[in-house]
Amino acid sequence: MRIFALVLATLAALCSVASAAEHAATKQVVFVCEHGNVKSLMAASYFNQLAAQRGLPFHAVSRGSAPDSTTVPKPIVAGLHADGVDVSDFHPSKVAAADVVDAARVVTIGTELPANAAAEETHVERWDDVPPASTSYDAARSSLKAHVAELLDRLTAE
């Protein structure tokens, strides 16, 4: 019994070390739109889905350059829910320097980074061609999914 307990403790320790190493190896991608609760949230959601499907060590977050709400518009919640993503508890937050300093990539979507959240130019890209989700959710979804797939291809190749 004592040996069994020792084996279990050793396995638990190894799993915890592996989990910590895996978390440390995960690279963050920051998506930023004006309000942080529509385009950047959609992009981060699709990015995380596709990265997980591909088994890639990336995780995305959504931020706003000027958030003006604490919730996500109902049509966006419904659209993402239909895509298998639950954002009902998401609360937008403003992009900060801490978000971008170690990011593998910062993607602005129709907005500028605030001065207090400047990032290395080599790690910033702009997606200014994404249609408004309020006009056509499907068009915004298609555009963002195409951008996300291409970004993941490039990040994987780097």
mmCIF file with all atom_site columns, C-alpha atoms in Angstrom:
data_model
loop_
_atom_site.group_PDB
_atom_site.id
_atom_site.type_symbol
_atom_site.label_atom_id
_atom_site.label_alt_id
_atom_site.label_comp_id
_atom_site.label_asym_id
_atom_site.label_entity_id
_atom_site.label_seq_id
_atom_site.pdbx_PDB_ins_code
_atom_site.Cartn_x
_atom_site.Cartn_y
_atom_site.Cartn_z
_atom_site.occupancy
_atom_site.B_iso_or_equiv
_atom_site.pdbx_formal_charge
_atom_site.auth_seq_id
_atom_site.auth_comp_id
_atom_site.auth_asym_id
_atom_site.auth_atom_id
_atom_site.pdbx_PDB_model_num
ATOM 1   C CA . MET A 1 1   ? 0.000   0.000  0.000   1.00 0.00 ? 1   MET A CA 1
ATOM 2   C CA . ARG A 1 2   ? 2.866   2.336  0.840   1.00 0.00 ? 2   ARG A CA 1
ATOM 3   C CA . ILE A 1 3   ? 4.497   1.723  -2.565  1.00 0.00 ? 3   ILE A CA 1
ATOM 4   C CA . PHE A 1 4   ? 1.177   2.341  -4.301  1.00 0.00 ? 4   PHE A CA 1
ATOM 5   C CA . ALA A 1 5   ? 0.857   5.710  -2.512  1.00 0.00 ? 5   ALA A CA 1
ATOM 6   C CA . LEU A 1 6   ? 4.430   6.595  -3.490  1.00 0.00 ? 6   LEU A CA 1
ATOM 7   C CA . VAL A 1 7   ? 3.753   5.683  -7.139  1.00 0.00 ? 7   VAL A CA 1
ATOM 8   C CA . LEU A 1 8   ? 0.591   7.817  -7.148  1.00 0.00 ? 8   LEU A CA 1
ATOM 9   C CA . ALA A 1 9   ? 2.424   10.766 -5.599  1.00 0.00 ? 9   ALA A CA 1
ATOM 10  C CA . THR A 1 10  ? 5.205   10.467 -8.178  1.00 0.00 ? 10  THR A CA 1
ATOM 11  C CA . LEU A 1 11  ? 2.725   10.322 -11.051 1.00 0.00 ? 11  LEU A CA 1
ATOM 12  C CA . ALA A 1 12  ? 0.865   13.346 -9.695  1.00 0.00 ? 12  ALA A CA 1
ATOM 13  C CA . ALA A 1 13  ? 4.119   15.297 -9.462  1.00 0.00 ? 13  ALA A CA 1
ATOM 14  C CA . LEU A 1 14  ? 5.114   14.358 -13.014 1.00 0.00 ? 14  LEU A CA 1
ATOM 15  C CA . CYS A 1 15  ? 1.701   15.376 -14.350 1.00 0.00 ? 15  CYS A CA 1
ATOM 16  C CA . SER A 1 16  ? 1.908   18.702 -12.558 1.00 0.00 ? 16  SER A CA 1
ATOM 17  C CA . VAL A 1 17  ? 5.378   19.395 -14.004 1.00 0.00 ? 17  VAL A CA 1
ATOM 18  C CA . ALA A 1 18  ? 4.180   18.432 -17.496 1.00 0.00 ? 18  ALA A CA 1
ATOM 19  C CA . SER A 1 19  ? 1.126   20.664 -17.133 1.00 0.00 ? 19  SER A CA 1
ATOM 20  C CA . ALA A 1 20  ? 3.252   23.620 -15.977 1.00 0.00 ? 20  ALA A CA 1
ATOM 21  C CA . ALA A 1 21  ? 5.661   23.119 -18.879 1.00 0.00 ? 21  ALA A CA 1
ATOM 22  C CA . GLU A 1 22  ? 2.775   22.901 -21.329 1.00 0.00 ? 22  GLU A CA 1
ATOM 23  C CA . HIS A 1 23  ? 1.254   26.126 -19.962 1.00 0.00 ? 23  HIS A CA 1
ATOM 24  C CA . ALA A 1 24  ? 4.616   27.905 -20.153 1.00 0.00 ? 24  ALA A CA 1
ATOM 25  C CA . ALA A 1 25  ? 5.021   26.786 -23.775 1.00 0.00 ? 25  ALA A CA 1
ATOM 26  C CA . THR A 1 26  ? 1.626   28.204 -24.781 1.00 0.00 ? 26  THR A CA 1
ATOM 27  C CA . LYS A 1 27  ? 2.020   31.380 -26.800 1.00 0.00 ? 27  LYS A CA 1
ATOM 28  C CA . GLN A 1 28  ? -0.591  34.117 -26.522 1.00 0.00 ? 28  GLN A CA 1
ATOM 29  C CA . VAL A 1 29  ? -2.194  35.922 -29.427 1.00 0.00 ? 29  VAL A CA 1
ATOM 30  C CA . VAL A 1 30  ? -4.100  39.116 -28.670 1.00 0.00 ? 30  VAL A CA 1
ATOM 31  C CA . PHE A 1 31  ? -6.993  40.218 -30.856 1.00 0.00 ? 31  PHE A CA 1
ATOM 32  C CA . VAL A 1 32  ? -8.034  43.852 -30.437 1.00 0.00 ? 32  VAL A CA 1
ATOM 33  C CA . CYS A 1 33  ? -11.120 45.563 -31.815 1.00 0.00 ? 33  CYS A CA 1
ATOM 34  C CA . GLU A 1 34  ? -12.656 48.836 -30.706 1.00 0.00 ? 34  GLU A CA 1
ATOM 35  C CA . HIS A 1 35  ? -15.044 47.535 -28.065 1.00 0.00 ? 35  HIS A CA 1
ATOM 36  C CA . GLY A 1 36  ? -13.497 44.116 -27.412 1.00 0.00 ? 36  GLY A CA 1
ATOM 37  C CA . ASN A 1 37  ? -16.796 42.256 -27.513 1.00 0.00 ? 37  ASN A CA 1
ATOM 38  C CA . VAL A 1 38  ? -17.499 41.467 -31.171 1.00 0.00 ? 38  VAL A CA 1
ATOM 39  C CA . LYS A 1 39  ? -14.796 41.087 -33.848 1.00 0.00 ? 39  LYS A CA 1
ATOM 40  C CA . SER A 1 40  ? -11.886 40.407 -31.497 1.00 0.00 ? 40  SER A CA 1
ATOM 41  C CA . LEU A 1 41  ? -14.038 38.017 -29.462 1.00 0.00 ? 41  LEU A CA 1
ATOM 42  C CA . MET A 1 42  ? -15.142 36.180 -32.587 1.00 0.00 ? 42  MET A CA 1
ATOM 43  C CA . ALA A 1 43  ? -11.540 35.995 -33.846 1.00 0.00 ? 43  ALA A CA 1
ATOM 44  C CA . ALA A 1 44  ? -10.181 34.756 -30.499 1.00 0.00 ? 44  ALA A CA 1
ATOM 45  C CA . SER A 1 45  ? -12.951 32.159 -30.264 1.00 0.00 ? 45  SER A CA 1
ATOM 46  C CA . TYR A 1 46  ? -12.325 30.805 -33.771 1.00 0.00 ? 46  TYR A CA 1
ATOM 47  C CA . PHE A 1 47  ? -8.560  30.942 -33.226 1.00 0.00 ? 47  PHE A CA 1
ATOM 48  C CA . ASN A 1 48  ? -8.778  28.902 -30.002 1.00 0.00 ? 48  ASN A CA 1
ATOM 49  C CA . GLN A 1 49  ? -11.060 26.333 -31.628 1.00 0.00 ? 49  GLN A CA 1
ATOM 50  C CA . LEU A 1 50  ? -8.776  25.847 -34.623 1.00 0.00 ? 50  LEU A CA 1
ATOM 51  C CA . ALA A 1 51  ? -5.557  25.855 -32.571 1.00 0.00 ? 51  ALA A CA 1
ATOM 52  C CA . ALA A 1 52  ? -7.022  23.162 -30.300 1.00 0.00 ? 52  ALA A CA 1
ATOM 53  C CA . GLN A 1 53  ? -8.158  21.091 -33.301 1.00 0.00 ? 53  GLN A CA 1
ATOM 54  C CA . ARG A 1 54  ? -4.645  21.302 -34.741 1.00 0.00 ? 54  ARG A CA 1
ATOM 55  C CA . GLY A 1 55  ? -2.992  20.612 -31.373 1.00 0.00 ? 55  GLY A CA 1
ATOM 56  C CA . LEU A 1 56  ? -1.041  23.874 -31.497 1.00 0.00 ? 56  LEU A CA 1
ATOM 57  C CA . PRO A 1 57  ? 0.472   25.662 -28.468 1.00 0.00 ? 57  PRO A CA 1
ATOM 58  C CA . PHE A 1 58  ? -1.395  28.948 -28.935 1.00 0.00 ? 58  PHE A CA 1
ATOM 59  C CA . HIS A 1 59  ? -4.143  30.645 -26.976 1.00 0.00 ? 59  HIS A CA 1
ATOM 60  C CA . ALA A 1 60  ? -5.937  33.834 -27.975 1.00 0.00 ? 60  ALA A CA 1
ATOM 61  C CA . VAL A 1 61  ? -7.565  36.550 -25.927 1.00 0.00 ? 61  VAL A CA 1
ATOM 62  C CA . SER A 1 62  ? -9.930  39.337 -26.911 1.00 0.00 ? 62  SER A CA 1
ATOM 63  C CA . ARG A 1 63  ? -9.363  42.940 -25.897 1.00 0.00 ? 63  ARG A CA 1
ATOM 64  C CA . GLY A 1 64  ? -10.783 46.329 -26.781 1.00 0.00 ? 64  GLY A CA 1
ATOM 65  C CA . SER A 1 65  ? -9.052  49.604 -27.557 1.00 0.00 ? 65  SER A CA 1
ATOM 66  C CA . ALA A 1 66  ? -12.025 51.481 -26.046 1.00 0.00 ? 66  ALA A CA 1
ATOM 67  C CA . PRO A 1 67  ? -14.514 49.090 -24.433 1.00 0.00 ? 67  PRO A CA 1
ATOM 68  C CA . ASP A 1 68  ? -17.883 50.684 -23.749 1.00 0.00 ? 68  ASP A CA 1
ATOM 69  C CA . SER A 1 69  ? -19.838 47.722 -22.421 1.00 0.00 ? 69  SER A CA 1
ATOM 70  C CA . THR A 1 70  ? -19.532 44.932 -19.904 1.00 0.00 ? 70  THR A CA 1
ATOM 71  C CA . THR A 1 71  ? -21.399 42.375 -21.986 1.00 0.00 ? 71  THR A CA 1
ATOM 72  C CA . VAL A 1 72  ? -21.496 40.799 -25.434 1.00 0.00 ? 72  VAL A CA 1
ATOM 73  C CA . PRO A 1 73  ? -24.335 41.684 -27.829 1.00 0.00 ? 73  PRO A CA 1
ATOM 74  C CA . LYS A 1 74  ? -26.981 38.952 -27.876 1.00 0.00 ? 74  LYS A CA 1
ATOM 75  C CA . PRO A 1 75  ? -26.638 38.236 -31.632 1.00 0.00 ? 75  PRO A CA 1
ATOM 76  C CA . ILE A 1 76  ? -22.897 37.621 -31.137 1.00 0.00 ? 76  ILE A CA 1
ATOM 77  C CA . VAL A 1 77  ? -23.536 35.331 -28.165 1.00 0.00 ? 77  VAL A CA 1
ATOM 78  C CA . ALA A 1 78  ? -26.077 33.402 -30.276 1.00 0.00 ? 78  ALA A CA 1
ATOM 79  C CA . GLY A 1 79  ? -23.819 33.247 -33.343 1.00 0.00 ? 79  GLY A CA 1
ATOM 80  C CA . LEU A 1 80  ? -20.820 31.999 -31.389 1.00 0.00 ? 80  LEU A CA 1
ATOM 81  C CA . HIS A 1 81  ? -23.011 29.540 -29.490 1.00 0.00 ? 81  HIS A CA 1
ATOM 82  C CA . ALA A 1 82  ? -24.082 28.085 -32.857 1.00 0.00 ? 82  ALA A CA 1
ATOM 83  C CA . ASP A 1 83  ? -20.357 27.659 -33.603 1.00 0.00 ? 83  ASP A CA 1
ATOM 84  C CA . GLY A 1 84  ? -19.844 25.770 -30.339 1.00 0.00 ? 84  GLY A CA 1
ATOM 85  C CA . VAL A 1 85  ? -18.456 28.635 -28.250 1.00 0.00 ? 85  VAL A CA 1
ATOM 86  C CA . ASP A 1 86  ? -20.048 29.862 -25.031 1.00 0.00 ? 86  ASP A CA 1
ATOM 87  C CA . VAL A 1 87  ? -19.268 33.541 -24.412 1.00 0.00 ? 87  VAL A CA 1
ATOM 88  C CA . SER A 1 88  ? -22.248 34.263 -22.182 1.00 0.00 ? 88  SER A CA 1
ATOM 89  C CA . ASP A 1 89  ? -19.944 35.006 -19.213 1.00 0.00 ? 89  ASP A CA 1
ATOM 90  C CA . PHE A 1 90  ? -17.386 37.037 -21.201 1.00 0.00 ? 90  PHE A CA 1
ATOM 91  C CA . HIS A 1 91  ? -16.713 40.615 -20.106 1.00 0.00 ? 91  HIS A CA 1
ATOM 92  C CA . PRO A 1 92  ? -14.676 42.852 -22.431 1.00 0.00 ? 92  PRO A CA 1
ATOM 93  C CA . SER A 1 93  ? -11.560 44.522 -21.106 1.00 0.00 ? 93  SER A CA 1
ATOM 94  C CA . LYS A 1 94  ? -9.209  47.182 -22.388 1.00 0.00 ? 94  LYS A CA 1
ATOM 95  C CA . VAL A 1 95  ? -5.928  46.086 -23.947 1.00 0.00 ? 95  VAL A CA 1
ATOM 96  C CA . ALA A 1 96  ? -2.957  46.823 -21.710 1.00 0.00 ? 96  ALA A CA 1
ATOM 97  C CA . ALA A 1 97  ? 0.806   46.722 -22.082 1.00 0.00 ? 97  ALA A CA 1
ATOM 98  C CA . ALA A 1 98  ? 0.884   43.447 -20.110 1.00 0.00 ? 98  ALA A CA 1
ATOM 99  C CA . ASP A 1 99  ? -1.332  41.847 -22.770 1.00 0.00 ? 99  ASP A CA 1
ATOM 100 C CA . VAL A 1 100 ? 0.980   42.621 -25.664 1.00 0.00 ? 100 VAL A CA 1
ATOM 101 C CA . VAL A 1 101 ? 4.485   42.568 -24.186 1.00 0.00 ? 101 VAL A CA 1
ATOM 102 C CA . ASP A 1 102 ? 5.050   38.832 -24.613 1.00 0.00 ? 102 ASP A CA 1
ATOM 103 C CA . ALA A 1 103 ? 2.410   38.119 -27.233 1.00 0.00 ? 103 ALA A CA 1
ATOM 104 C CA . ALA A 1 104 ? 3.373   35.976 -30.197 1.00 0.00 ? 104 ALA A CA 1
ATOM 105 C CA . ARG A 1 105 ? 1.131   38.234 -32.268 1.00 0.00 ? 105 ARG A CA 1
ATOM 106 C CA . VAL A 1 106 ? -1.159  41.219 -31.745 1.00 0.00 ? 106 VAL A CA 1
ATOM 107 C CA . VAL A 1 107 ? -3.924  41.588 -34.305 1.00 0.00 ? 107 VAL A CA 1
ATOM 108 C CA . THR A 1 108 ? -5.872  44.825 -34.527 1.00 0.00 ? 108 THR A CA 1
ATOM 109 C CA . ILE A 1 109 ? -9.231  44.593 -36.244 1.00 0.00 ? 109 ILE A CA 1
ATOM 110 C CA . GLY A 1 110 ? -10.423 47.977 -37.466 1.00 0.00 ? 110 GLY A CA 1
ATOM 111 C CA . THR A 1 111 ? -8.782  49.900 -34.632 1.00 0.00 ? 111 THR A CA 1
ATOM 112 C CA . GLU A 1 112 ? -5.456  51.198 -33.357 1.00 0.00 ? 112 GLU A CA 1
ATOM 113 C CA . LEU A 1 113 ? -3.576  50.064 -30.287 1.00 0.00 ? 113 LEU A CA 1
ATOM 114 C CA . PRO A 1 114 ? -3.713  52.651 -27.510 1.00 0.00 ? 114 PRO A CA 1
ATOM 115 C CA . ALA A 1 115 ? -0.375  54.360 -26.813 1.00 0.00 ? 115 ALA A CA 1
ATOM 116 C CA . ASN A 1 116 ? -0.073  52.603 -23.443 1.00 0.00 ? 116 ASN A CA 1
ATOM 117 C CA . ALA A 1 117 ? -0.234  49.195 -25.158 1.00 0.00 ? 117 ALA A CA 1
ATOM 118 C CA . ALA A 1 118 ? 2.346   49.634 -27.894 1.00 0.00 ? 118 ALA A CA 1
ATOM 119 C CA . ALA A 1 119 ? 3.879   46.427 -29.205 1.00 0.00 ? 119 ALA A CA 1
ATOM 120 C CA . GLU A 1 120 ? 6.812   45.571 -31.435 1.00 0.00 ? 120 GLU A CA 1
ATOM 121 C CA . GLU A 1 121 ? 5.788   46.335 -34.997 1.00 0.00 ? 121 GLU A CA 1
ATOM 122 C CA . THR A 1 122 ? 7.025   42.936 -36.118 1.00 0.00 ? 122 THR A CA 1
ATOM 123 C CA . HIS A 1 123 ? 4.416   41.301 -33.897 1.00 0.00 ? 123 HIS A CA 1
ATOM 124 C CA . VAL A 1 124 ? 1.454   43.479 -34.915 1.00 0.00 ? 124 VAL A CA 1
ATOM 125 C CA . GLU A 1 125 ? -0.804  42.985 -37.889 1.00 0.00 ? 125 GLU A CA 1
ATOM 126 C CA . ARG A 1 126 ? -3.957  44.741 -39.027 1.00 0.00 ? 126 ARG A CA 1
ATOM 127 C CA . TRP A 1 127 ? -7.167  43.219 -40.309 1.00 0.00 ? 127 TRP A CA 1
ATOM 128 C CA . ASP A 1 128 ? -9.071  46.249 -41.555 1.00 0.00 ? 128 ASP A CA 1
ATOM 129 C CA . ASP A 1 129 ? -11.123 44.351 -44.140 1.00 0.00 ? 129 ASP A CA 1
ATOM 130 C CA . VAL A 1 130 ? -13.472 42.501 -41.766 1.00 0.00 ? 130 VAL A CA 1
ATOM 131 C CA . PRO A 1 131 ? -17.095 43.486 -42.396 1.00 0.00 ? 131 PRO A CA 1
ATOM 132 C CA . PRO A 1 132 ? -19.223 44.606 -39.441 1.00 0.00 ? 132 PRO A CA 1
ATOM 133 C CA . ALA A 1 133 ? -20.916 41.694 -37.683 1.00 0.00 ? 133 ALA A CA 1
ATOM 134 C CA . SER A 1 134 ? -23.894 43.954 -36.984 1.00 0.00 ? 134 SER A CA 1
ATOM 135 C CA . THR A 1 135 ? -24.513 44.187 -40.739 1.00 0.00 ? 135 THR A CA 1
ATOM 136 C CA . SER A 1 136 ? -23.740 40.572 -41.622 1.00 0.00 ? 136 SER A CA 1
ATOM 137 C CA . TYR A 1 137 ? -22.652 38.088 -38.982 1.00 0.00 ? 137 TYR A CA 1
ATOM 138 C CA . ASP A 1 138 ? -22.006 35.475 -41.673 1.00 0.00 ? 138 ASP A CA 1
ATOM 139 C CA . ALA A 1 139 ? -19.720 37.787 -43.675 1.00 0.00 ? 139 ALA A CA 1
ATOM 140 C CA . ALA A 1 140 ? -17.761 38.778 -40.559 1.00 0.00 ? 140 ALA A CA 1
ATOM 141 C CA . ARG A 1 141 ? -17.551 35.119 -39.515 1.00 0.00 ? 141 ARG A CA 1
ATOM 142 C CA . SER A 1 142 ? -16.253 34.012 -42.936 1.00 0.00 ? 142 SER A CA 1
ATOM 143 C CA . SER A 1 143 ? -13.677 36.797 -43.074 1.00 0.00 ? 143 SER A CA 1
ATOM 144 C CA . LEU A 1 144 ? -12.427 36.162 -39.548 1.00 0.00 ? 144 LEU A CA 1
ATOM 145 C CA . LYS A 1 145 ? -12.240 32.392 -40.005 1.00 0.00 ? 145 LYS A CA 1
ATOM 146 C CA . ALA A 1 146 ? -10.187 32.829 -43.187 1.00 0.00 ? 146 ALA A CA 1
ATOM 147 C CA . HIS A 1 147 ? -7.832  35.296 -41.469 1.00 0.00 ? 147 HIS A CA 1
ATOM 148 C CA . VAL A 1 148 ? -7.484  33.015 -38.427 1.00 0.00 ? 148 VAL A CA 1
ATOM 149 C CA . ALA A 1 149 ? -6.656  29.925 -40.505 1.00 0.00 ? 149 ALA A CA 1
ATOM 150 C CA . GLU A 1 150 ? -4.017  31.857 -42.443 1.00 0.00 ? 150 GLU A CA 1
ATOM 151 C CA . LEU A 1 151 ? -2.547  33.328 -39.225 1.00 0.00 ? 151 LEU A CA 1
ATOM 152 C CA . LEU A 1 152 ? -2.283  29.899 -37.626 1.00 0.00 ? 152 LEU A CA 1
ATOM 153 C CA . ASP A 1 153 ? -0.552  28.588 -40.758 1.00 0.00 ? 153 ASP A CA 1
ATOM 154 C CA . ARG A 1 154 ? 2.009   31.390 -40.545 1.00 0.00 ? 154 ARG A CA 1
ATOM 155 C CA . LEU A 1 155 ? 2.538   31.047 -36.790 1.00 0.00 ? 155 LEU A CA 1
ATOM 156 C CA . THR A 1 156 ? 3.067   27.303 -37.211 1.00 0.00 ? 156 THR A CA 1
ATOM 157 C CA . ALA A 1 157 ? 5.629   27.888 -39.963 1.00 0.00 ? 157 ALA A CA 1
ATOM 158 C CA . GLU A 1 158 ? 7.591   30.390 -37.847 1.00 0.00 ? 158 GLU A CA 1
#
